[in-house]
Amino acid sequence: MLFILRQLRRSFFQPGKLKTYIAYAVGEILLIVIGILIAVQIGDWKEARKLDRQRLELIENLKADFKTNLERLDGTLAVVDSSMEDLGLFLDVAAADSSHLSLEALQDLASKTWTPITSRPAMGTYNSATDDGSISLLQDGTLMELFIDFEKHVSYYVINQDLQQDANITGEVMNIRRRLGTMAVLRGDHPILKTPESYRLNDEEFPALIAEKDVYAYFRTVYALQDNQRNRLQDAKGKTVKILNLLNEL
């Protein structure tokens, strides 16, 4: 091949063949340029396909995470609603007359206060995509804003959740908890903590205790914190539904 090309070049330099040589040189340059352009186009096409696969995988993973978030939010909202219903009844009883309720019923309502209501979102895909920059593959400003709003509402929920948990283990609240005890301790059937009959609150003592102002104030505070939690959870759920709808449209 090289031999043939050399022969062609020699023939082109012969008298009267300069134009032919120039045409040949231009043709070679054009072939090289076309080859480069084709190679670049193929490279761009391969890169575009790679990015498209990454984008589709990101979308599917985000959809899976936020479907999980929707399920978790629904479950947590159900628990919060149930707890608030019991706390609301407990507050109504404490502010009025609890003599018509049994000790076991009052203990059951009071026990809802000590149960932590926790919910953590599935954000692994979003956090990873944000860290490595692949979140930009979505190319959707509205979706980005929804992600930010979702994180904000979840953060507010966690703050209220932590406040309630902290309230249950600090200062006067701890004293109230010791006085109120748990259902199992008050009934005397706790698997570890055995409570003598003489130390259990009876049908008169427990209603009198929950009617005290500091005890009522504590339960009212817990109710307010749970109401804030519910609002943040409902906001987060609304953002989750919108995120899923947009992801399904991509």
mmCIF file of C-alpha atoms in Angstrom:
data_model
loop_
_atom_site.group_PDB
_atom_site.id
_atom_site.type_symbol
_atom_site.label_atom_id
_atom_site.label_comp_id
_atom_site.label_asym_id
_atom_site.label_seq_id
_atom_site.Cartn_x
_atom_site.Cartn_y
_atom_site.Cartn_z
ATOM 1 C CA MET A 1 0.000 0.000 0.000
ATOM 2 C CA LEU A 2 2.765 2.436 0.926
ATOM 3 C CA PHE A 3 4.607 1.518 -2.274
ATOM 4 C CA ILE A 4 1.530 2.351 -4.370
ATOM 5 C CA LEU A 5 1.100 5.697 -2.609
ATOM 6 C CA ARG A 6 4.737 6.605 -3.242
ATOM 7 C CA GLN A 7 4.327 5.750 -6.902
ATOM 8 C CA LEU A 8 1.256 7.933 -7.105
ATOM 9 C CA ARG A 9 3.073 10.858 -5.483
ATOM 10 C CA ARG A 10 5.967 10.550 -7.981
ATOM 11 C CA SER A 11 3.573 10.548 -10.880
ATOM 12 C CA PHE A 12 1.813 13.612 -9.553
ATOM 13 C CA PHE A 13 5.069 15.603 -9.427
ATOM 14 C CA GLN A 14 5.688 15.002 -13.096
ATOM 15 C CA PRO A 15 5.180 18.025 -15.406
ATOM 16 C CA GLY A 16 1.547 18.936 -15.889
ATOM 17 C CA LYS A 17 0.248 16.897 -12.971
ATOM 18 C CA LEU A 18 0.543 19.493 -10.144
ATOM 19 C CA LYS A 19 -3.198 20.166 -10.169
ATOM 20 C CA THR A 20 -3.868 16.477 -9.887
ATOM 21 C CA TYR A 21 -1.539 16.247 -6.862
ATOM 22 C CA ILE A 22 -3.229 19.205 -5.180
ATOM 23 C CA ALA A 23 -6.602 17.562 -5.723
ATOM 24 C CA TYR A 24 -5.238 14.334 -4.261
ATOM 25 C CA ALA A 25 -3.855 16.162 -1.198
ATOM 26 C CA VAL A 26 -7.124 17.960 -0.627
ATOM 27 C CA GLY A 27 -8.956 14.669 -0.946
ATOM 28 C CA GLU A 28 -6.689 13.071 1.663
ATOM 29 C CA ILE A 29 -7.288 15.968 4.044
ATOM 30 C CA LEU A 30 -11.025 15.732 3.529
ATOM 31 C CA LEU A 31 -10.955 12.009 4.190
ATOM 32 C CA ILE A 32 -9.017 12.575 7.406
ATOM 33 C CA VAL A 33 -11.426 15.310 8.541
ATOM 34 C CA ILE A 34 -14.447 13.181 7.709
ATOM 35 C CA GLY A 35 -12.902 10.253 9.585
ATOM 36 C CA ILE A 36 -12.330 12.443 12.638
ATOM 37 C CA LEU A 37 -15.872 13.816 12.500
ATOM 38 C CA ILE A 38 -17.316 10.320 12.235
ATOM 39 C CA ALA A 39 -15.179 9.139 15.165
ATOM 40 C CA VAL A 40 -16.278 12.133 17.258
ATOM 41 C CA GLN A 41 -19.910 11.546 16.344
ATOM 42 C CA ILE A 42 -19.674 7.879 17.263
ATOM 43 C CA GLY A 43 -18.008 8.838 20.558
ATOM 44 C CA ASP A 44 -20.725 11.388 21.290
ATOM 45 C CA TRP A 45 -23.406 8.851 20.419
ATOM 46 C CA LYS A 46 -21.899 6.272 22.758
ATOM 47 C CA GLU A 47 -21.578 8.856 25.531
ATOM 48 C CA ALA A 48 -25.171 9.976 24.980
ATOM 49 C CA ARG A 49 -26.387 6.378 25.217
ATOM 50 C CA LYS A 50 -24.355 5.888 28.392
ATOM 51 C CA LEU A 51 -25.805 9.048 29.962
ATOM 52 C CA ASP A 52 -29.302 8.043 28.870
ATOM 53 C CA ARG A 53 -28.910 4.658 30.569
ATOM 54 C CA GLN A 54 -27.617 6.374 33.709
ATOM 55 C CA ARG A 55 -30.533 8.800 33.627
ATOM 56 C CA LEU A 56 -33.116 6.015 33.272
ATOM 57 C CA GLU A 57 -31.468 4.040 36.084
ATOM 58 C CA LEU A 58 -31.436 7.149 38.294
ATOM 59 C CA ILE A 59 -35.122 7.789 37.613
ATOM 60 C CA GLU A 60 -36.098 4.196 38.414
ATOM 61 C CA ASN A 61 -34.061 4.205 41.642
ATOM 62 C CA LEU A 62 -35.560 7.530 42.712
ATOM 63 C CA LYS A 63 -39.042 6.215 41.995
ATOM 64 C CA ALA A 64 -38.354 3.135 44.110
ATOM 65 C CA ASP A 65 -37.059 5.272 47.006
ATOM 66 C CA PHE A 66 -39.973 7.692 46.958
ATOM 67 C CA LYS A 67 -42.521 4.893 46.711
ATOM 68 C CA THR A 68 -40.903 3.577 49.881
ATOM 69 C CA ASN A 69 -41.101 7.076 51.379
ATOM 70 C CA LEU A 70 -44.794 7.282 50.569
ATOM 71 C CA GLU A 71 -45.437 3.971 52.321
ATOM 72 C CA ARG A 72 -43.402 5.041 55.355
ATOM 73 C CA LEU A 73 -45.141 8.397 55.550
ATOM 74 C CA ASP A 74 -48.575 6.789 55.368
ATOM 75 C CA GLY A 75 -47.625 4.353 58.107
ATOM 76 C CA THR A 76 -46.154 7.036 60.355
ATOM 77 C CA LEU A 77 -49.128 9.348 59.821
ATOM 78 C CA ALA A 78 -51.463 6.558 60.883
ATOM 79 C CA VAL A 79 -49.455 6.077 64.098
ATOM 80 C CA VAL A 80 -49.353 9.829 64.796
ATOM 81 C CA ASP A 81 -53.098 10.188 64.210
ATOM 82 C CA SER A 82 -53.836 7.295 66.560
ATOM 83 C CA SER A 83 -51.484 8.663 69.219
ATOM 84 C CA MET A 84 -52.953 12.161 68.968
ATOM 85 C CA GLU A 85 -56.465 10.778 69.249
ATOM 86 C CA ASP A 86 -55.527 8.998 72.488
ATOM 87 C CA LEU A 87 -53.634 12.023 73.804
ATOM 88 C CA GLY A 88 -56.561 14.285 72.971
ATOM 89 C CA LEU A 89 -58.908 12.029 74.908
ATOM 90 C CA PHE A 90 -56.441 11.877 77.775
ATOM 91 C CA LEU A 91 -56.264 15.698 77.905
ATOM 92 C CA ASP A 92 -60.050 15.982 77.822
ATOM 93 C CA VAL A 93 -60.290 13.495 80.664
ATOM 94 C CA ALA A 94 -57.571 15.205 82.696
ATOM 95 C CA ALA A 95 -59.221 18.615 82.295
ATOM 96 C CA ALA A 96 -62.664 17.301 83.211
ATOM 97 C CA ASP A 97 -63.513 14.202 85.182
ATOM 98 C CA SER A 98 -61.718 10.874 84.838
ATOM 99 C CA SER A 99 -63.619 9.050 87.553
ATOM 100 C CA HIS A 100 -65.778 7.234 85.007
ATOM 101 C CA LEU A 101 -62.749 5.659 83.277
ATOM 102 C CA SER A 102 -60.999 2.582 84.567
ATOM 103 C CA LEU A 103 -57.401 2.762 85.747
ATOM 104 C CA GLU A 104 -56.347 0.478 82.890
ATOM 105 C CA ALA A 105 -57.974 2.781 80.313
ATOM 106 C CA LEU A 106 -56.175 5.824 81.721
ATOM 107 C CA GLN A 107 -52.863 3.964 81.790
ATOM 108 C CA ASP A 108 -53.354 2.906 78.206
ATOM 109 C CA LEU A 109 -53.948 6.493 77.093
ATOM 110 C CA ALA A 110 -50.972 7.784 79.083
ATOM 111 C CA SER A 111 -48.628 5.144 77.690
ATOM 112 C CA LYS A 112 -48.941 6.621 74.161
ATOM 113 C CA THR A 113 -46.822 9.529 75.303
ATOM 114 C CA TRP A 114 -43.736 7.454 75.924
ATOM 115 C CA THR A 115 -43.805 5.685 72.584
ATOM 116 C CA PRO A 116 -41.427 7.377 70.116
ATOM 117 C CA ILE A 117 -42.861 7.950 66.646
ATOM 118 C CA THR A 118 -39.978 7.771 64.223
ATOM 119 C CA SER A 119 -39.719 7.904 60.461
ATOM 120 C CA ARG A 120 -36.626 8.188 58.314
ATOM 121 C CA PRO A 121 -36.888 8.745 54.551
ATOM 122 C CA ALA A 122 -35.124 6.639 51.934
ATOM 123 C CA MET A 123 -32.749 9.201 50.439
ATOM 124 C CA GLY A 124 -29.794 7.025 49.411
ATOM 125 C CA THR A 125 -30.243 7.468 45.660
ATOM 126 C CA TYR A 126 -30.864 11.211 45.880
ATOM 127 C CA ASN A 127 -27.899 11.814 48.204
ATOM 128 C CA SER A 128 -25.527 9.766 46.044
ATOM 129 C CA ALA A 129 -26.703 11.508 42.862
ATOM 130 C CA THR A 130 -26.257 14.886 44.527
ATOM 131 C CA ASP A 131 -22.761 14.017 45.720
ATOM 132 C CA ASP A 132 -21.497 12.811 42.324
ATOM 133 C CA GLY A 133 -23.427 15.399 40.286
ATOM 134 C CA SER A 134 -25.488 12.870 38.345
ATOM 135 C CA ILE A 135 -28.675 14.488 39.676
ATOM 136 C CA SER A 136 -28.198 17.031 36.866
ATOM 137 C CA LEU A 137 -29.136 14.286 34.382
ATOM 138 C CA LEU A 138 -32.778 14.854 35.322
ATOM 139 C CA GLN A 139 -32.674 18.368 33.848
ATOM 140 C CA ASP A 140 -35.853 19.376 35.652
ATOM 141 C CA GLY A 141 -35.808 22.507 37.816
ATOM 142 C CA THR A 142 -39.256 21.854 39.281
ATOM 143 C CA LEU A 143 -38.173 18.409 40.426
ATOM 144 C CA MET A 144 -35.053 19.847 42.059
ATOM 145 C CA GLU A 145 -37.176 22.324 44.013
ATOM 146 C CA LEU A 146 -39.471 19.525 45.164
ATOM 147 C CA PHE A 147 -36.503 17.503 46.419
ATOM 148 C CA ILE A 148 -35.322 20.508 48.435
ATOM 149 C CA ASP A 149 -38.818 21.111 49.849
ATOM 150 C CA PHE A 150 -39.125 17.429 50.763
ATOM 151 C CA GLU A 151 -35.831 17.520 52.663
ATOM 152 C CA LYS A 152 -36.927 20.696 54.451
ATOM 153 C CA HIS A 153 -40.195 19.179 55.692
ATOM 154 C CA VAL A 154 -38.450 15.988 56.778
ATOM 155 C CA SER A 155 -35.845 18.043 58.674
ATOM 156 C CA TYR A 156 -38.613 19.919 60.515
ATOM 157 C CA TYR A 157 -40.251 16.610 61.370
ATOM 158 C CA VAL A 158 -36.993 15.183 62.747
ATOM 159 C CA ILE A 159 -36.489 18.321 64.864
ATOM 160 C CA ASN A 160 -39.938 17.907 66.436
ATOM 161 C CA GLN A 161 -39.326 14.200 66.848
ATOM 162 C CA ASP A 162 -36.045 14.850 68.662
ATOM 163 C CA LEU A 163 -37.690 17.496 70.843
ATOM 164 C CA GLN A 164 -40.289 14.996 71.993
ATOM 165 C CA GLN A 165 -37.687 12.329 72.674
ATOM 166 C CA ASP A 166 -35.563 14.828 74.610
ATOM 167 C CA ALA A 167 -38.599 15.974 76.563
ATOM 168 C CA ASN A 168 -39.208 12.417 77.706
ATOM 169 C CA ILE A 169 -35.817 12.087 79.418
ATOM 170 C CA THR A 170 -35.155 15.487 80.965
ATOM 171 C CA GLY A 171 -35.876 17.372 84.188
ATOM 172 C CA GLU A 172 -39.386 17.544 85.549
ATOM 173 C CA VAL A 173 -40.678 15.367 82.736
ATOM 174 C CA MET A 174 -38.592 12.485 84.029
ATOM 175 C CA ASN A 175 -40.150 13.008 87.427
ATOM 176 C CA ILE A 176 -43.605 12.923 85.829
ATOM 177 C CA ARG A 177 -42.703 9.733 84.000
ATOM 178 C CA ARG A 178 -41.531 8.144 87.226
ATOM 179 C CA ARG A 179 -44.757 9.118 88.900
ATOM 180 C CA LEU A 180 -46.948 8.008 86.035
ATOM 181 C CA GLY A 181 -44.959 4.901 85.279
ATOM 182 C CA THR A 182 -45.874 2.572 82.437
ATOM 183 C CA MET A 183 -48.905 0.385 82.024
ATOM 184 C CA ALA A 184 -46.935 -2.757 82.786
ATOM 185 C CA VAL A 185 -45.390 -1.363 85.964
ATOM 186 C CA LEU A 186 -48.655 0.092 87.177
ATOM 187 C CA ARG A 187 -50.479 -3.170 86.532
ATOM 188 C CA GLY A 188 -47.695 -5.094 88.189
ATOM 189 C CA ASP A 189 -47.064 -7.400 85.211
ATOM 190 C CA HIS A 190 -43.795 -5.943 83.904
ATOM 191 C CA PRO A 191 -41.494 -8.873 82.931
ATOM 192 C CA ILE A 192 -38.526 -7.411 84.865
ATOM 193 C CA LEU A 193 -39.715 -4.600 87.133
ATOM 194 C CA LYS A 194 -41.900 -6.147 89.812
ATOM 195 C CA THR A 195 -44.080 -3.582 91.537
ATOM 196 C CA PRO A 196 -45.465 -4.393 95.001
ATOM 197 C CA GLU A 197 -49.183 -3.899 95.378
ATOM 198 C CA SER A 198 -48.694 -1.097 97.900
ATOM 199 C CA TYR A 199 -46.693 0.983 95.386
ATOM 200 C CA ARG A 200 -49.111 0.810 92.486
ATOM 201 C CA LEU A 201 -51.373 3.751 91.754
ATOM 202 C CA ASN A 202 -54.963 2.919 92.532
ATOM 203 C CA ASP A 203 -58.218 4.076 90.954
ATOM 204 C CA GLU A 204 -58.216 7.304 92.957
ATOM 205 C CA GLU A 205 -54.503 8.166 92.884
ATOM 206 C CA PHE A 206 -53.919 7.956 89.147
ATOM 207 C CA PRO A 207 -56.784 10.294 88.119
ATOM 208 C CA ALA A 208 -55.660 12.762 90.766
ATOM 209 C CA LEU A 209 -52.119 12.696 89.411
ATOM 210 C CA ILE A 210 -53.031 13.312 85.781
ATOM 211 C CA ALA A 211 -55.199 16.260 86.834
ATOM 212 C CA GLU A 212 -52.155 18.102 88.230
ATOM 213 C CA LYS A 213 -51.176 21.188 86.241
ATOM 214 C CA ASP A 214 -47.581 20.193 85.475
ATOM 215 C CA VAL A 215 -48.660 16.755 84.283
ATOM 216 C CA TYR A 216 -51.384 18.274 82.111
ATOM 217 C CA ALA A 217 -48.897 20.823 80.727
ATOM 218 C CA TYR A 218 -46.492 18.047 79.774
ATOM 219 C CA PHE A 219 -49.144 16.076 77.872
ATOM 220 C CA ARG A 220 -50.360 19.255 76.182
ATOM 221 C CA THR A 221 -46.771 19.944 75.042
ATOM 222 C CA VAL A 222 -46.428 16.431 73.653
ATOM 223 C CA TYR A 223 -49.728 16.863 71.824
ATOM 224 C CA ALA A 224 -48.490 20.107 70.244
ATOM 225 C CA LEU A 225 -45.220 18.475 69.176
ATOM 226 C CA GLN A 226 -47.090 15.584 67.599
ATOM 227 C CA ASP A 227 -49.386 18.024 65.811
ATOM 228 C CA ASN A 228 -46.301 19.716 64.360
ATOM 229 C CA GLN A 229 -44.960 16.303 63.378
ATOM 230 C CA ARG A 230 -48.189 15.449 61.602
ATOM 231 C CA ASN A 231 -48.185 18.729 59.661
ATOM 232 C CA ARG A 232 -44.605 18.171 58.513
ATOM 233 C CA LEU A 233 -45.374 14.579 57.554
ATOM 234 C CA GLN A 234 -48.408 15.658 55.544
ATOM 235 C CA ASP A 235 -46.318 18.300 53.779
ATOM 236 C CA ALA A 236 -43.618 15.726 53.020
ATOM 237 C CA LYS A 237 -46.255 13.329 51.701
ATOM 238 C CA GLY A 238 -47.630 16.009 49.371
ATOM 239 C CA LYS A 239 -44.134 16.647 47.987
ATOM 240 C CA THR A 240 -43.562 12.902 47.611
ATOM 241 C CA VAL A 241 -46.702 12.495 45.490
ATOM 242 C CA LYS A 242 -45.639 15.393 43.244
ATOM 243 C CA ILE A 243 -42.102 13.988 42.921
ATOM 244 C CA LEU A 244 -43.432 10.583 41.885
ATOM 245 C CA ASN A 245 -45.772 12.145 39.328
ATOM 246 C CA LEU A 246 -42.923 14.096 37.736
ATOM 247 C CA LEU A 247 -40.590 11.096 37.765
ATOM 248 C CA ASN A 248 -43.253 9.050 35.979
ATOM 249 C CA GLU A 249 -43.451 11.734 33.278
ATOM 250 C CA LEU A 250 -39.693 11.734 32.580
#
